Every structure is written in C-alpha cells, then in structure tokens.
Short mmCIF file of C-alpha atoms and ligand atoms in Angstrom, two decimals:
data_model
loop_
_atom_site.label_atom_id
_atom_site.label_comp_id
_atom_site.label_asym_id
_atom_site.label_seq_id
_atom_site.Cartn_x
_atom_site.Cartn_y
_atom_site.Cartn_z
CA UNK A 1 42.86 86.88 75.40
CA UNK A 2 42.93 88.31 78.92
CA UNK A 3 43.58 85.67 81.59
CA UNK A 4 44.37 85.54 85.31
CA UNK A 5 47.95 84.81 86.35
CA UNK A 6 49.34 84.59 89.88
CA UNK A 7 52.94 85.73 90.19
CA UNK A 8 53.38 85.41 93.94
CA UNK A 9 51.74 86.25 97.26
CA UNK A 10 49.17 89.01 96.77
CA UNK A 11 50.24 89.49 93.15
CA UNK A 12 47.45 88.43 90.81
CA UNK A 13 47.27 90.03 87.35
CA UNK A 14 45.18 90.01 84.22
CA UNK A 15 47.48 89.35 81.29
CA UNK A 16 47.16 89.11 77.55
CA UNK A 17 48.13 85.52 76.69
CA UNK A 18 47.62 83.32 73.58
CA UNK A 19 44.26 81.55 73.34
CA UNK A 20 44.36 77.86 74.34
CA UNK A 21 44.59 75.31 71.53
CA UNK A 22 43.68 71.63 71.24
CA UNK A 23 46.84 69.77 72.29
CA UNK A 24 45.60 66.18 72.46
CA UNK A 25 42.80 64.41 70.53
CA UNK A 26 40.91 64.02 73.84
CA UNK A 27 40.83 67.80 74.58
CA UNK A 28 38.03 70.30 74.26
CA UNK A 29 38.19 74.09 74.20
CA UNK A 30 35.29 75.82 75.88
CA UNK A 31 34.14 79.44 75.87
CA UNK A 32 33.29 80.15 79.48
CA UNK A 33 29.91 81.64 80.39
CA UNK A 34 31.34 82.78 83.73
CA UNK A 35 34.15 81.90 86.08
CA UNK A 36 34.86 82.44 89.76
CA UNK A 37 37.45 82.51 92.51
CA UNK A 38 37.74 79.50 94.84
CA UNK A 39 38.68 79.53 98.51
CA UNK A 40 41.59 77.26 97.56
CA UNK A 41 42.90 79.96 95.18
CA UNK A 42 43.59 81.96 98.33
CA UNK A 43 46.24 79.50 99.57
CA UNK A 44 48.82 80.52 96.93
CA UNK A 45 47.52 84.11 97.01
CA UNK A 46 48.32 84.21 100.75
CA UNK A 47 51.76 82.69 100.17
CA UNK A 48 50.81 79.42 101.91
CA UNK A 49 51.50 77.42 98.76
CA UNK A 50 54.59 77.89 96.62
CA UNK A 51 54.26 79.53 93.24
CA UNK A 52 57.35 78.73 91.19
CA UNK A 53 56.41 80.41 87.93
CA UNK A 54 53.41 82.54 86.96
CA UNK A 55 50.42 80.28 87.56
CA UNK A 56 47.30 80.25 85.33
CA UNK A 57 44.45 80.49 87.82
CA UNK A 58 40.90 79.16 87.83
CA UNK A 59 39.42 75.67 87.97
CA UNK A 60 35.65 76.26 88.12
CA UNK A 61 33.95 76.55 84.76
CA UNK A 62 30.91 76.11 82.56
CA UNK A 63 30.26 77.29 79.05
CA UNK A 64 29.87 76.49 75.39
CA UNK A 65 32.09 73.95 73.64
CA UNK A 66 34.09 75.80 70.99
CA UNK A 67 36.17 72.97 69.53
CA UNK A 68 36.91 69.30 70.28
CA UNK A 69 39.82 67.00 69.51
CA UNK A 70 39.43 64.16 66.99
CA UNK A 71 38.88 61.47 69.67
CA UNK A 72 36.09 63.30 71.56
CA UNK A 73 32.71 61.59 71.17
CA UNK A 74 30.47 62.65 74.06
CA UNK A 75 30.39 66.42 73.55
CA UNK A 76 30.36 68.58 70.42
CA UNK A 77 30.82 72.25 69.55
CA UNK A 78 27.82 74.42 70.45
CA UNK A 79 26.79 72.37 73.49
CA UNK A 80 26.64 73.88 76.97
CA UNK A 81 28.77 71.93 79.42
CA UNK A 82 29.78 71.84 83.06
CA UNK A 83 32.94 70.04 84.14
CA UNK A 84 34.60 69.11 87.39
CA UNK A 85 37.73 70.83 88.71
CA UNK A 86 39.22 67.32 88.63
CA UNK A 87 39.94 66.06 85.15
CA UNK A 88 39.04 62.37 84.81
CA UNK A 89 38.57 59.73 82.12
CA UNK A 90 35.44 58.33 83.84
CA UNK A 91 36.38 54.83 82.65
CA UNK A 92 39.23 53.60 84.91
CA UNK A 93 38.53 51.39 87.97
CA UNK A 94 38.54 54.37 90.40
CA UNK A 95 36.19 56.39 88.20
CA UNK A 96 33.82 53.43 87.83
CA UNK A 97 33.88 53.08 91.64
CA UNK A 98 32.70 56.70 91.91
CA UNK A 99 36.02 58.27 92.83
CA UNK A 100 36.77 60.29 89.70
CA UNK A 101 38.91 62.61 91.82
CA UNK A 102 41.37 59.70 92.18
CA UNK A 103 41.25 58.85 88.45
CA UNK A 104 44.32 57.02 87.13
CA UNK A 105 44.67 59.89 84.65
CA UNK A 106 43.75 62.64 87.12
CA UNK A 107 44.77 66.21 86.42
CA UNK A 108 43.60 69.37 88.10
CA UNK A 109 41.94 71.99 85.94
CA UNK A 110 43.70 75.32 85.58
CA UNK A 111 43.42 78.49 83.54
CA UNK A 112 39.64 78.88 83.88
CA UNK A 113 39.68 82.50 85.09
CA UNK A 114 39.71 83.46 81.42
CA UNK A 115 37.29 83.63 78.47
CA UNK A 116 38.52 80.35 76.95
CA UNK A 117 39.91 77.22 78.58
CA UNK A 118 41.31 73.88 77.51
CA UNK A 119 39.69 70.86 79.16
CA UNK A 120 41.70 67.62 78.88
CA UNK A 121 39.86 64.25 78.80
CA UNK A 122 36.71 66.03 77.65
CA UNK A 123 34.63 62.85 77.27
CA UNK A 124 35.15 61.84 80.88
CA UNK A 125 35.14 65.28 82.46
CA UNK A 126 32.34 67.28 80.81
CA UNK A 127 28.58 66.87 81.15
CA UNK A 128 26.37 68.57 78.54
CA UNK A 129 22.85 69.95 79.02
CA UNK A 130 20.05 69.14 76.54
CA UNK A 131 19.47 72.81 75.66
CA UNK A 132 21.35 76.02 76.24
CA UNK A 133 20.30 77.02 79.78
CA UNK A 134 18.70 80.35 80.69
CA UNK A 135 21.20 83.09 81.58
CA UNK A 136 20.01 83.40 85.17
CA UNK A 137 21.01 79.75 85.79
CA UNK A 138 24.68 80.31 84.88
CA UNK A 139 25.87 81.07 88.46
CA UNK A 140 24.05 77.97 89.73
CA UNK A 141 25.56 75.73 87.05
CA UNK A 142 29.00 77.23 87.62
CA UNK A 143 28.67 76.40 91.33
CA UNK A 144 28.17 72.73 90.44
CA UNK A 145 31.72 72.61 89.00
CA UNK A 146 33.37 72.71 92.42
CA UNK A 147 31.87 74.55 95.39
CA UNK A 148 28.46 72.82 95.31
CA UNK A 149 29.96 69.50 94.26
CA UNK A 150 32.40 69.71 97.17
CA UNK A 151 29.69 70.60 99.70
CA UNK A 152 27.60 67.75 98.31
CA UNK A 153 30.51 65.35 98.71
CA UNK A 154 30.93 66.45 102.33
CA UNK A 155 27.32 65.41 102.97
CA UNK A 156 27.69 62.20 100.94
CA UNK A 157 30.94 61.26 102.71
CA UNK A 158 29.33 62.00 106.10
CA UNK A 159 26.48 59.67 105.11
CA UNK A 160 23.69 62.20 105.67
CA UNK A 161 20.39 60.31 105.89
CA UNK A 162 16.77 61.52 106.03
CA UNK A 163 16.03 62.75 109.55
CA UNK A 164 19.69 62.84 110.57
CA UNK A 165 21.25 65.41 112.89
CA UNK A 166 23.98 67.17 110.94
CA UNK A 167 26.62 69.69 111.96
CA UNK A 168 28.45 71.79 109.37
CA UNK A 169 31.82 73.14 110.54
CA UNK A 170 32.87 76.16 108.47
CA UNK A 171 30.78 78.97 107.00
CA UNK A 172 32.78 79.63 103.84
CA UNK A 173 31.22 79.00 100.44
CA UNK A 174 31.75 75.22 100.69
CA UNK A 175 30.25 75.10 104.20
CA UNK A 176 27.17 76.94 102.96
CA UNK A 177 26.85 74.50 100.03
CA UNK A 178 27.23 71.65 102.52
CA UNK A 179 24.20 73.03 104.39
CA UNK A 180 22.18 73.13 101.14
CA UNK A 181 23.29 69.58 100.32
CA UNK A 182 22.39 68.16 103.73
CA UNK A 183 18.96 69.80 103.42
CA UNK A 184 18.46 68.22 99.97
CA UNK A 185 19.38 64.82 101.40
CA UNK A 186 16.62 65.20 103.98
CA UNK A 187 18.55 65.93 107.17
CA UNK A 188 16.19 66.53 110.10
CA UNK A 189 18.35 69.04 111.89
CA UNK A 190 21.23 71.07 110.44
CA UNK A 191 23.42 72.95 112.89
CA UNK A 192 25.65 75.50 111.12
CA UNK A 193 28.69 76.71 113.03
CA UNK A 194 29.18 80.34 112.03
CA UNK A 195 30.15 83.60 113.64
CA UNK A 196 29.31 85.93 110.78
CA UNK A 197 25.86 87.49 110.53
CA UNK A 198 25.57 87.52 106.72
CA UNK A 199 26.78 83.92 106.47
CA UNK A 200 24.40 82.80 109.24
CA UNK A 201 21.53 84.31 107.26
CA UNK A 202 22.56 82.52 104.08
CA UNK A 203 22.97 79.24 106.01
CA UNK A 204 19.41 79.59 107.32
CA UNK A 205 18.20 80.31 103.77
CA UNK A 206 19.98 77.18 102.51
CA UNK A 207 18.26 75.03 105.16
CA UNK A 208 20.13 75.31 108.47
CA UNK A 209 17.81 74.85 111.46
CA UNK A 210 20.21 76.08 114.15
CA UNK A 211 23.25 78.35 114.34
CA UNK A 212 26.12 77.88 116.80
CA UNK A 213 28.43 80.88 116.96
CA UNK A 214 30.80 79.48 119.59
CA UNK A 215 34.02 77.81 118.45
CA UNK A 216 36.56 75.42 119.93
CA UNK A 217 35.70 73.85 123.30
CA UNK A 218 32.70 76.15 123.75
CA UNK A 219 31.36 75.13 120.33
CA UNK A 220 31.82 71.44 121.11
CA UNK A 221 30.04 71.85 124.46
CA UNK A 222 27.17 73.74 122.81
CA UNK A 223 26.55 71.04 120.17
CA UNK A 224 26.79 68.28 122.78
CA UNK A 225 24.18 70.07 124.87
CA UNK A 226 21.90 70.59 121.83
CA UNK A 227 22.05 66.86 121.01
CA UNK A 228 21.29 65.66 124.54
CA UNK A 229 24.94 64.74 125.10
CA UNK A 230 24.93 62.30 122.16
CA UNK A 231 26.59 64.22 119.35
CA UNK A 232 25.70 64.49 115.67
CA UNK A 233 25.07 61.61 113.26
CA UNK A 234 27.01 63.40 110.49
CA UNK A 235 29.61 66.15 110.66
CA UNK A 236 30.66 68.03 107.54
CA UNK A 237 34.12 69.54 108.03
CA UNK A 238 34.61 72.31 105.47
CA UNK A 239 37.66 74.19 106.79
CA UNK A 240 40.81 72.08 106.82
CA UNK A 241 42.43 73.41 109.97
CA UNK A 242 43.32 71.49 113.14
CA UNK A 243 40.70 73.25 115.28
CA UNK A 244 37.91 72.45 112.82
CA UNK A 245 38.90 68.77 112.55
CA UNK A 246 39.12 68.58 116.34
CA UNK A 247 35.62 70.05 116.62
CA UNK A 248 34.34 67.55 114.05
CA UNK A 249 35.82 64.57 115.91
CA UNK A 250 34.38 65.71 119.22
CA UNK A 251 30.95 66.68 117.90
CA UNK A 252 30.31 63.44 116.01
CA UNK A 253 28.60 60.58 117.87
CA UNK A 254 30.33 57.18 118.12
CA UNK A 255 29.46 55.27 114.95
CA UNK A 256 28.71 58.55 113.21
CA UNK A 257 30.47 59.88 110.12
CA UNK A 258 32.68 62.82 109.31
CA UNK A 259 33.00 64.10 105.75
CA UNK A 260 36.02 66.36 105.43
CA UNK A 261 36.56 68.45 102.36
CA UNK A 262 38.69 71.35 103.56
CA UNK A 263 42.23 70.82 102.24
CA UNK A 264 44.16 70.06 105.48
CA UNK A 265 46.77 72.61 106.44
CA UNK A 266 48.74 71.37 109.43
CA UNK A 267 46.21 68.80 110.66
CA UNK A 268 47.56 65.86 112.65
CA UNK A 269 45.81 62.75 113.94
CA UNK A 270 46.47 60.89 117.14
CA UNK A 271 46.11 57.15 116.35
CA UNK A 272 45.03 56.14 119.85
CA UNK A 273 42.45 58.91 120.03
CA UNK A 274 41.13 58.02 116.59
CA UNK A 275 40.86 54.36 117.62
CA UNK A 276 38.72 55.11 120.66
CA UNK A 277 36.64 57.78 118.92
CA UNK A 278 35.02 55.11 116.68
CA UNK A 279 33.96 57.39 113.85
CA UNK A 280 33.84 57.02 110.09
CA UNK A 281 36.18 59.39 108.28
CA UNK A 282 35.90 60.07 104.58
CA UNK A 283 37.15 63.04 102.65
CA UNK A 284 39.51 64.33 100.04
CA UNK A 285 39.04 66.17 96.76
CA UNK A 286 35.40 65.78 95.77
CA UNK A 287 34.53 63.34 92.96
CA UNK A 288 32.30 66.07 91.50
CA UNK A 289 31.89 64.16 88.23
CA UNK A 290 29.90 61.47 90.08
CA UNK A 291 27.37 64.07 91.26
CA UNK A 292 27.28 66.41 88.23
CA UNK A 293 24.29 64.91 86.35
CA UNK A 294 22.13 65.02 89.51
CA UNK A 295 23.30 68.48 90.58
CA UNK A 296 22.77 69.93 87.09
CA UNK A 297 19.27 68.47 87.00
CA UNK A 298 18.44 69.98 90.41
CA UNK A 299 19.60 73.38 89.09
CA UNK A 300 17.88 73.13 85.70
CA UNK A 301 14.59 72.18 87.34
CA UNK A 302 15.10 75.14 89.72
CA UNK A 303 14.91 72.99 92.85
CA UNK A 304 18.09 74.52 94.28
CA UNK A 305 19.87 77.82 93.70
CA UNK A 306 23.44 77.44 94.89
CA UNK A 307 24.45 80.51 92.83
CA UNK A 308 23.27 82.63 95.77
CA UNK A 309 26.64 81.91 97.33
CA UNK A 310 28.19 84.48 94.95
CA UNK A 311 27.91 87.79 96.76
CA UNK A 312 30.33 89.74 94.56
CA UNK A 313 30.34 90.02 90.78
CA UNK A 314 33.26 91.59 88.92
CA UNK A 315 34.54 91.82 85.36
CA UNK A 316 37.66 89.73 84.76
CA UNK A 317 39.74 92.91 84.51
CA UNK A 318 39.08 93.48 88.24
CA UNK A 319 40.00 89.93 89.30
CA UNK A 320 42.65 91.20 91.78
CA UNK A 321 39.93 93.01 93.72
CA UNK A 322 37.96 89.75 93.78
CA UNK A 323 40.89 87.96 95.43
CA UNK A 324 41.39 90.77 97.95
CA UNK A 325 37.69 90.88 98.84
CA UNK A 326 37.67 87.15 99.60
CA UNK A 327 41.02 87.28 101.39
CA UNK A 328 39.72 90.07 103.64
CA UNK A 329 36.40 88.23 104.08
CA UNK A 330 34.47 91.10 102.52
CA UNK A 331 33.05 88.59 100.06
CA UNK A 332 32.06 84.93 100.40
CA UNK A 333 32.69 84.09 96.75
CA UNK A 334 33.42 86.16 93.66
CA UNK A 335 31.79 85.55 90.29
CA UNK A 336 33.88 86.70 87.31
CA UNK A 337 32.32 87.96 84.11
CA UNK A 338 34.81 86.69 81.55
CA UNK A 339 33.24 87.52 78.22
CA UNK A 340 33.01 91.28 78.60
CA UNK A 341 35.18 92.66 75.82
ZN1 ZN B 1 39.53 57.44 85.77
#
C-alpha cells in the first residue's frame, strides 16, 4: 500500500510499504475513510523535532474495521470507528479519571496517512457508530480524532461555563475548533485572536463574537480594554509558544482558567509570577477518548460541522504538497483522500 513517510526536514514521501498486520491480540486494523495532516506533523517537517529513521506519519483517523485481534470485544469488522490520536486501554486509574492521554499503557498513534492502519488497544481506543455514517460526515468525524477533540479539551480545561467571557489565542485549526467548542459550551463572549482574514471569517462562523488582530502587549491591552480591565474568565491557548502563553497569562482574570493545548516549544514559567497571577492552568495532550462519544453524537446529529476546518483536499499521492501548503500557511488543514487507487 502507499503510505506517508518522513525522511527528514521538508522530505515527505509516499512509499509502497507492506500492509499493517495484527501484531497483538488487542489490535485492530482499520481501512481509513480519510486522513489528514496535523499542525504537529509540521514540527518534524520543519526540522524542529529529530527524525532518526524514516517516520510513518499520521495520527488522525476514522474508518471501517477490517480485522481485529482475538482479545478485542468492543468493536468488530465492518463497523465504522473513530479513535483518538492517543492509544489508551480506557480501564487504568488515569483513564477512569478521564485522562486517557496519560494512560498507563499510552502510545501515540502513527502511520495513519495511509489506506490501512493498525490501532493498538482497540477496545479502549476506538468508538463505533451505530450505522455507517453518510459520506459527507467523514471530514467532521475525522476532525473528532484530534483537532476537534483537542480544541474541546482546551475549552474543558479552561472551564468554559455558560455566559463566560472566553479568549482563544491562536487561529490555527485547533484554535478554530476551540472557538467552536467554547460556543457549544455556551460561552457568552468569544474573542478570537487572529490576524488572518480567512481564519477570522471561519472563527466568526464557528461562533466567535469578537476578533482581536493585535498581538503581544497590544493584544493584551486590547482584551483588557474589551473586558473593562478585568480579563477573561477562560483563556484557550492553542499555539505553544512563549508569546502566546504570556498573552494567555496576562489576559486571564485572577481566579480564571487557562487551557493550554499547543505543544510548548521553548516556553518557560517564572514561579514568582505564576504565584501572584493566581490562575488555574491545565493542559497537555487532549484526552480525546473522554470526549469522543459526545463529539461523535454532535456530528452525527449535525449540530456541529468541524470538518469545515479542512480547506484543502488532496489525494494521498500529493501528500507532500499538503505539508508544504500548511507549512507556508496557504492551507489551514489538509484532508487526505487515502482510498483512491
Ligand atoms: Zn489507561
């Protein structure tokens, strides 16, 4: 089968590799309905994360179960499933506490930018739908696997409540999903920080009430002014850079909460400053598995359409162009058609 391999910075290729096989009794093999490129795939693509050997890319997936190992009980061949980018057993103490992304058996999914993928711990990781969903819902269901689940976690971690004033820092795909999530949770005001016209428009469509295009000190001052000098109840940090975290800390009101889901790259905290800031901080890799049943139901009942975040669609053979388009910010997020033969 043709699959996506990253060899080094800027060097992503489609290669003919053997189809994945069941390796453990708890595995499943799924035939993907679609795949996509994640913002985090750009870190190794940009050379900001070491790639020792060719790396099988892709961790967002949904599709039809092809085969299951002998110990798998919760899903069966022929079912449509969505799984988290974090592999989890869903039974250990951390999973039962709702933090499947810290599962005692945690693994990170890989190799999903391909027609077939192996999913370890299938019983704990995959969630099946009752029926095979309509084709037009595939992008929305695929989004639930990571980008929507991560945006949702940002809102959950920032304790978004009905009527709350929310600020979303970052207008990438996750930031836009964070806007949608805050709107679903009933936020009264959602301020999206974005400098890009097309992303501002999408943010407004997903439920943002205000746009702030200033960044840094000017952005902080603008949000302070908009909130009568108080600051926001909840701040959703969806970037992972020092400037964004600094904005989040300074925009959030004392006693308020910051949900941070951007993987930190060179972010440092000053203990004294943090002490006197008096803000709740919660973040990390999203426990998408906790939210999957609810998110899938919202999609299947057509209450949300997160799939709108995909603004570029390419066949798997053109995956390198998908990476370049996102790297150069020509695309927000690329959907990959994996079953075109
Ligand atoms: Zn677990």
